[in-house]
Amino acid sequence: MVMKTRSACASTSPVSSTCACIQTENLSMDASTQVLVWSCCICGLQFPLSDLQAGGDNRCERCLLVESLRQQVGELQEEVARLRSIRSHEEFLDSIPVESTEVTVLGCGTVDQPLMEEAVVQGENWQLVTSGSRQCSTPAPNPPTVLLHNRYTLLSAGDKESPPTVEETRPCTTKVEQSPATTARRKRRVVVVGDSLLRGTEAPICRPDSSSREVCCLPGARIRDVTEALSRIIRPSDYYPMLLIHVGTNDTARCDTERIKCDYRALGVRVKEFGAQVVFSSILPVKGRGPGRERCILEVNAWLRRWCRQEGFGFLDHGVLFQEGLLGGDGVHLSRSGKALFGHRLANLVRRALN
Ligand SMILES: [Zn+2]
């Protein structure tokens, strides 16, 4: 009874008998009101027929609004959960010792002092080399001729494999052939090249400065495709502090580890021609593609880690970070949060290489 009265009050019905109904709450008048109203199927409130939705939707405006708000809250909760998950992964990343990145990224030293050792080896004034980087303001006036710095210190902490004592005694390679003075004038560019897993990482990697960062995503690319594409991507006129390569997933479909290793070796020969510092990103796990493929990926990654160290390349090891939830529905590509995390990891490395 009360509800009916309220609904009549809310109405703009010009029918005078409704107003009379409010004042008198007379049963017989109620009967006449019911003829003119409709009820919301959710809250049961009654409204004049003139307010009925055109589509025949018998839910009132308030109930529709509540439903829309509930939906928005649900979406926001999902978004918050996603962001929280990314943050926890980021915290996890930051807690990992930056083994393969800082230590072996540049082949000839850590990121903190990347170019100093090159300069020493070449007997040049390293201030010229590092023009544009932060280190250039505090050059070592008389760099020692014998370097005692162990560039694998960080690596040995987190790596159970035998320490690379051979590499420590090895002189820096002669791959940096351009004169430091030329380097200073060259444009510094970091290139990230690889297969379709790079899709979606462009924004986090390039956003800070798209002029010095480039992502070359070659959908369906195998290792050989990257080897071939490099000559089109690398400009001899630019200086490359780092070339980050993520490829191999498509190659593992055949589970032919020997061929994969062979292709990586050929790629290694090719990238050395460019004189860039090279980092290989480990192959991400796949899901639902059989134990053979999973075993192949593990084997290749283990080999890649050793090979990168032998060759003086960096190795960005994602380990088993990308598992359930971070892999997409096809079991090969990444989910939305997986892409965000992957992009963040690559962008982090690129940032360190450029700073
Ligand atoms: Zn309602």
XYZ file of C-alpha atoms and ligand atoms in Angstrom:
356
model
C 0.000 0.000 0.000
C 2.715 2.420 0.975
C 4.755 1.528 -2.068
C 1.873 2.175 -4.359
C 1.330 5.531 -2.764
C 4.971 6.485 -3.188
C 5.034 5.450 -6.777
C 2.003 7.510 -7.486
C 3.684 10.445 -5.801
C 6.787 10.038 -7.934
C 4.732 9.981 -11.048
C 3.990 12.949 -13.136
C 0.670 11.538 -14.087
C -1.856 14.217 -14.702
C -4.657 11.909 -13.604
C -6.364 13.656 -10.718
C -7.707 10.452 -9.273
C -4.103 9.391 -8.436
C -3.596 12.486 -6.336
C -6.807 11.760 -4.593
C -5.485 8.267 -3.937
C -2.454 9.677 -2.127
C -4.486 11.799 0.142
C -7.114 9.290 1.025
C -5.294 5.937 0.616
C -8.649 4.590 -0.322
C -8.749 0.942 -1.447
C -11.126 1.547 -4.260
C -8.955 4.350 -5.574
C -5.940 1.977 -5.400
C -7.649 -0.279 -7.818
C -7.861 2.565 -10.284
C -4.123 3.411 -9.751
C -3.041 -0.156 -10.570
C -4.452 0.194 -13.988
C -2.156 3.084 -14.773
C 1.147 1.751 -13.392
C 3.739 -0.912 -14.075
C 6.034 -2.628 -11.568
C 9.824 -2.916 -11.728
C 10.632 -6.613 -11.822
C 13.565 -6.133 -9.443
C 12.546 -3.706 -6.742
C 8.789 -3.984 -7.211
C 8.245 -0.217 -7.201
C 5.463 0.981 -9.441
C 5.680 3.652 -12.076
C 3.219 5.268 -14.443
C 2.805 3.561 -17.796
C 4.151 6.636 -19.567
C 7.595 5.933 -17.993
C 7.763 2.366 -19.309
C 10.967 1.720 -21.264
C 10.500 1.616 -25.014
C 12.259 -1.731 -25.309
C 9.790 -3.330 -22.936
C 12.477 -3.545 -20.234
C 10.506 -3.746 -17.023
C 13.342 -2.602 -14.789
C 13.255 0.866 -13.321
C 15.969 3.454 -13.892
C 17.326 3.098 -10.402
C 17.689 -0.657 -10.740
C 19.395 -0.250 -14.113
C 21.794 2.252 -12.568
C 22.570 -0.080 -9.661
C 23.276 -2.906 -12.083
C 25.595 -0.724 -14.165
C 27.457 0.410 -11.052
C 27.835 -3.179 -9.872
C 29.323 -4.103 -13.214
C 31.763 -1.208 -13.082
C 32.837 -2.121 -9.564
C 33.448 -5.682 -10.721
C 35.624 -4.469 -13.586
C 37.564 -2.191 -11.279
C 38.158 -5.046 -8.857
C 39.546 -7.152 -11.695
C 41.798 -4.316 -12.773
C 43.071 -3.792 -9.243
C 43.824 -7.510 -8.942
C 45.710 -7.411 -12.230
C 47.768 -4.387 -11.214
C 48.515 -5.940 -7.833
C 49.728 -9.071 -9.545
C 52.007 -7.048 -11.827
C 53.362 -5.140 -8.865
C 54.143 -8.322 -6.985
C 55.955 -9.653 -10.039
C 57.882 -6.410 -10.315
C 58.903 -6.615 -6.699
C 60.001 -10.161 -7.337
C 62.041 -8.986 -10.312
C 63.690 -6.234 -8.356
C 64.640 -8.702 -5.665
C 66.494 -10.934 -8.117
C 70.199 -10.258 -8.403
C 70.633 -8.787 -11.852
C 72.941 -11.575 -12.858
C 72.724 -11.888 -16.553
C 71.770 -8.326 -17.219
C 74.285 -6.119 -15.502
C 77.133 -8.544 -15.558
C 77.196 -9.903 -19.043
C 75.160 -7.370 -20.940
C 78.104 -5.563 -22.337
C 80.536 -8.351 -22.740
C 83.381 -6.170 -21.642
C 82.052 -4.935 -18.337
C 79.077 -4.148 -16.224
C 76.508 -1.558 -17.044
C 77.862 0.579 -14.267
C 81.173 0.894 -16.039
C 80.464 -0.352 -19.495
C 82.773 1.633 -21.620
C 85.676 2.214 -19.327
C 87.251 -1.167 -19.978
C 86.829 -0.778 -23.696
C 88.653 2.486 -23.512
C 91.409 0.922 -21.489
C 91.844 -1.853 -23.957
C 91.965 0.539 -26.823
C 94.223 2.937 -24.968
C 91.825 5.790 -25.590
C 90.459 8.524 -23.437
C 87.210 6.962 -22.333
C 85.576 10.302 -21.753
C 85.076 10.608 -25.470
C 83.421 7.222 -25.637
C 80.905 7.940 -22.957
C 79.844 11.339 -24.095
C 76.169 11.583 -23.347
C 76.209 9.045 -20.547
C 76.255 9.754 -16.893
C 79.659 8.256 -16.305
C 81.412 10.789 -18.473
C 81.457 13.434 -15.791
C 83.748 11.398 -13.558
C 86.388 9.815 -15.722
C 89.235 7.893 -14.200
C 92.254 10.102 -14.822
C 94.756 7.265 -15.023
C 93.012 3.993 -15.589
C 95.029 0.981 -14.482
C 96.529 -1.046 -17.253
C 95.622 -4.316 -15.563
C 91.997 -4.711 -14.613
C 91.268 -6.721 -11.520
C 87.521 -6.224 -11.683
C 85.592 -9.477 -11.787
C 82.687 -8.856 -14.078
C 81.082 -12.128 -13.013
C 80.871 -11.346 -9.330
C 77.113 -10.944 -9.364
C 76.654 -13.940 -11.580
C 78.534 -16.295 -9.309
C 76.183 -15.468 -6.461
C 73.122 -16.807 -8.169
C 74.584 -19.343 -10.538
C 75.347 -22.870 -9.539
C 77.226 -23.680 -12.683
C 80.993 -23.612 -12.745
C 82.399 -20.095 -12.734
C 83.622 -18.853 -16.076
C 87.240 -18.532 -15.139
C 88.332 -18.799 -18.725
C 86.448 -15.713 -19.762
C 87.956 -13.640 -16.998
C 91.407 -13.954 -18.423
C 90.204 -13.420 -21.944
C 90.836 -9.987 -23.371
C 87.901 -7.969 -24.508
C 86.929 -8.772 -28.025
C 87.770 -6.425 -30.798
C 84.164 -6.092 -31.747
C 83.969 -2.395 -30.919
C 85.789 -1.161 -33.928
C 84.477 2.336 -34.350
C 86.647 5.036 -32.900
C 85.365 6.527 -29.654
C 85.240 9.976 -31.123
C 82.893 8.755 -33.817
C 80.815 6.915 -31.265
C 80.247 10.088 -29.342
C 78.554 11.709 -32.308
C 76.581 8.641 -33.297
C 73.009 8.239 -32.271
C 72.558 5.780 -29.412
C 69.882 3.267 -30.200
C 68.726 0.122 -28.483
C 67.021 -2.416 -30.689
C 64.833 -5.203 -29.391
C 64.231 -7.762 -32.101
C 62.409 -11.072 -32.134
C 59.224 -13.010 -32.699
C 55.575 -12.245 -31.985
C 56.090 -12.529 -28.244
C 57.396 -8.986 -28.452
C 53.972 -7.800 -29.503
C 52.640 -5.511 -26.821
C 56.046 -4.716 -25.379
C 56.558 -1.714 -27.653
C 54.840 0.744 -25.348
C 56.773 0.033 -22.135
C 60.068 -0.222 -24.016
C 59.772 2.770 -26.337
C 57.633 5.141 -24.316
C 60.475 6.808 -22.391
C 62.220 7.838 -25.624
C 61.117 6.352 -28.906
C 64.008 7.946 -30.783
C 66.575 5.779 -29.007
C 64.540 2.594 -28.648
C 63.105 0.337 -31.258
C 61.140 -2.914 -31.087
C 61.198 -5.087 -34.206
C 58.533 -7.724 -33.866
C 58.715 -10.335 -36.627
C 55.615 -12.527 -36.247
C 56.364 -16.209 -36.680
C 60.075 -15.514 -36.829
C 62.596 -18.247 -36.252
C 66.201 -17.689 -35.294
C 67.263 -17.687 -38.941
C 64.708 -14.998 -39.785
C 66.194 -12.723 -37.161
C 69.684 -13.401 -38.506
C 68.525 -12.354 -41.949
C 66.538 -9.350 -40.768
C 69.375 -7.830 -38.770
C 71.113 -6.250 -41.725
C 67.907 -4.359 -42.501
C 67.426 -3.293 -38.902
C 70.896 -2.226 -37.828
C 72.078 1.073 -39.276
C 75.842 1.379 -39.547
C 75.488 5.084 -38.862
C 74.148 4.548 -35.343
C 75.770 3.369 -32.165
C 74.082 0.466 -30.424
C 74.611 0.225 -26.708
C 72.539 -2.924 -26.821
C 70.803 -5.363 -29.117
C 68.247 -7.460 -27.275
C 67.092 -10.609 -29.022
C 64.073 -12.680 -28.121
C 63.532 -15.570 -30.485
C 63.451 -19.362 -30.406
C 59.908 -20.290 -29.418
C 58.926 -21.101 -32.996
C 62.113 -23.091 -33.490
C 61.298 -25.365 -30.560
C 58.145 -26.609 -32.293
C 60.324 -29.179 -34.088
C 62.186 -30.118 -30.911
C 65.426 -30.241 -32.883
C 67.828 -28.866 -30.293
C 70.936 -29.409 -32.402
C 69.540 -27.361 -35.236
C 68.443 -24.642 -32.815
C 71.935 -24.425 -31.357
C 73.356 -24.275 -34.849
C 71.029 -21.409 -35.750
C 71.906 -19.531 -32.584
C 75.591 -19.901 -33.388
C 75.016 -18.451 -36.847
C 73.079 -15.592 -35.313
C 75.914 -15.055 -32.853
C 78.404 -14.733 -35.689
C 76.122 -12.243 -37.413
C 75.534 -9.988 -34.422
C 79.240 -9.794 -33.699
C 79.687 -8.162 -37.081
C 77.605 -5.224 -35.925
C 79.760 -4.534 -32.916
C 76.709 -4.186 -30.711
C 76.434 -5.428 -27.164
C 74.072 -8.355 -27.414
C 71.671 -9.851 -24.924
C 69.669 -12.981 -25.587
C 66.376 -13.364 -23.798
C 65.554 -16.907 -22.701
C 62.795 -18.827 -24.464
C 59.551 -18.577 -22.536
C 57.769 -21.772 -21.479
C 54.761 -23.030 -23.410
C 51.709 -24.847 -22.134
C 49.857 -27.823 -23.565
C 52.342 -28.490 -26.359
C 53.599 -31.765 -25.019
C 56.458 -32.751 -22.721
C 58.854 -33.014 -25.661
C 58.571 -29.335 -26.427
C 58.867 -28.342 -22.784
C 61.995 -30.444 -22.436
C 63.412 -28.921 -25.595
C 62.893 -25.400 -24.268
C 64.564 -26.234 -20.965
C 67.497 -27.825 -22.749
C 67.936 -24.947 -25.178
C 67.741 -22.381 -22.403
C 70.369 -24.214 -20.363
C 72.623 -24.348 -23.372
C 71.870 -20.722 -24.289
C 72.973 -19.592 -20.862
C 76.330 -21.362 -21.186
C 76.821 -20.337 -24.789
C 76.067 -16.665 -24.090
C 78.701 -16.657 -21.402
C 81.238 -18.299 -23.679
C 80.548 -15.820 -26.438
C 80.431 -12.753 -24.245
C 76.715 -12.175 -24.807
C 74.292 -11.227 -22.086
C 71.553 -13.640 -21.115
C 68.257 -12.439 -19.727
C 66.863 -15.488 -17.978
C 63.123 -15.447 -17.376
C 63.326 -18.859 -15.711
C 59.905 -20.204 -14.894
C 58.433 -16.793 -14.237
C 55.964 -17.040 -17.086
C 53.621 -19.822 -16.070
C 49.916 -20.240 -15.491
C 48.012 -17.003 -15.743
C 50.767 -15.233 -17.625
C 50.431 -17.437 -20.676
C 47.583 -16.815 -23.091
C 44.875 -19.202 -24.197
C 47.005 -20.715 -26.967
C 49.665 -21.727 -24.463
C 52.400 -19.990 -26.445
C 51.701 -16.282 -26.399
C 51.325 -14.206 -23.281
C 48.192 -13.087 -21.508
C 47.563 -9.424 -20.867
C 49.352 -9.497 -17.538
C 52.059 -11.709 -19.025
C 52.721 -9.134 -21.718
C 52.834 -6.370 -19.149
C 55.407 -8.251 -17.095
C 57.462 -9.277 -20.109
C 57.447 -5.699 -21.415
C 58.479 -4.443 -18.018
C 61.421 -6.845 -17.846
C 62.683 -5.925 -21.294
C 62.128 -2.204 -20.731
C 64.057 -2.431 -17.486
C 67.039 -3.906 -19.261
C 66.868 -1.350 -22.071
C 66.752 1.473 -19.545
C 69.842 0.153 -17.797
C 71.700 -0.179 -21.061
C 70.939 3.413 -22.040
C 71.677 4.974 -18.653
Zn 13.515 -1.129 -9.749
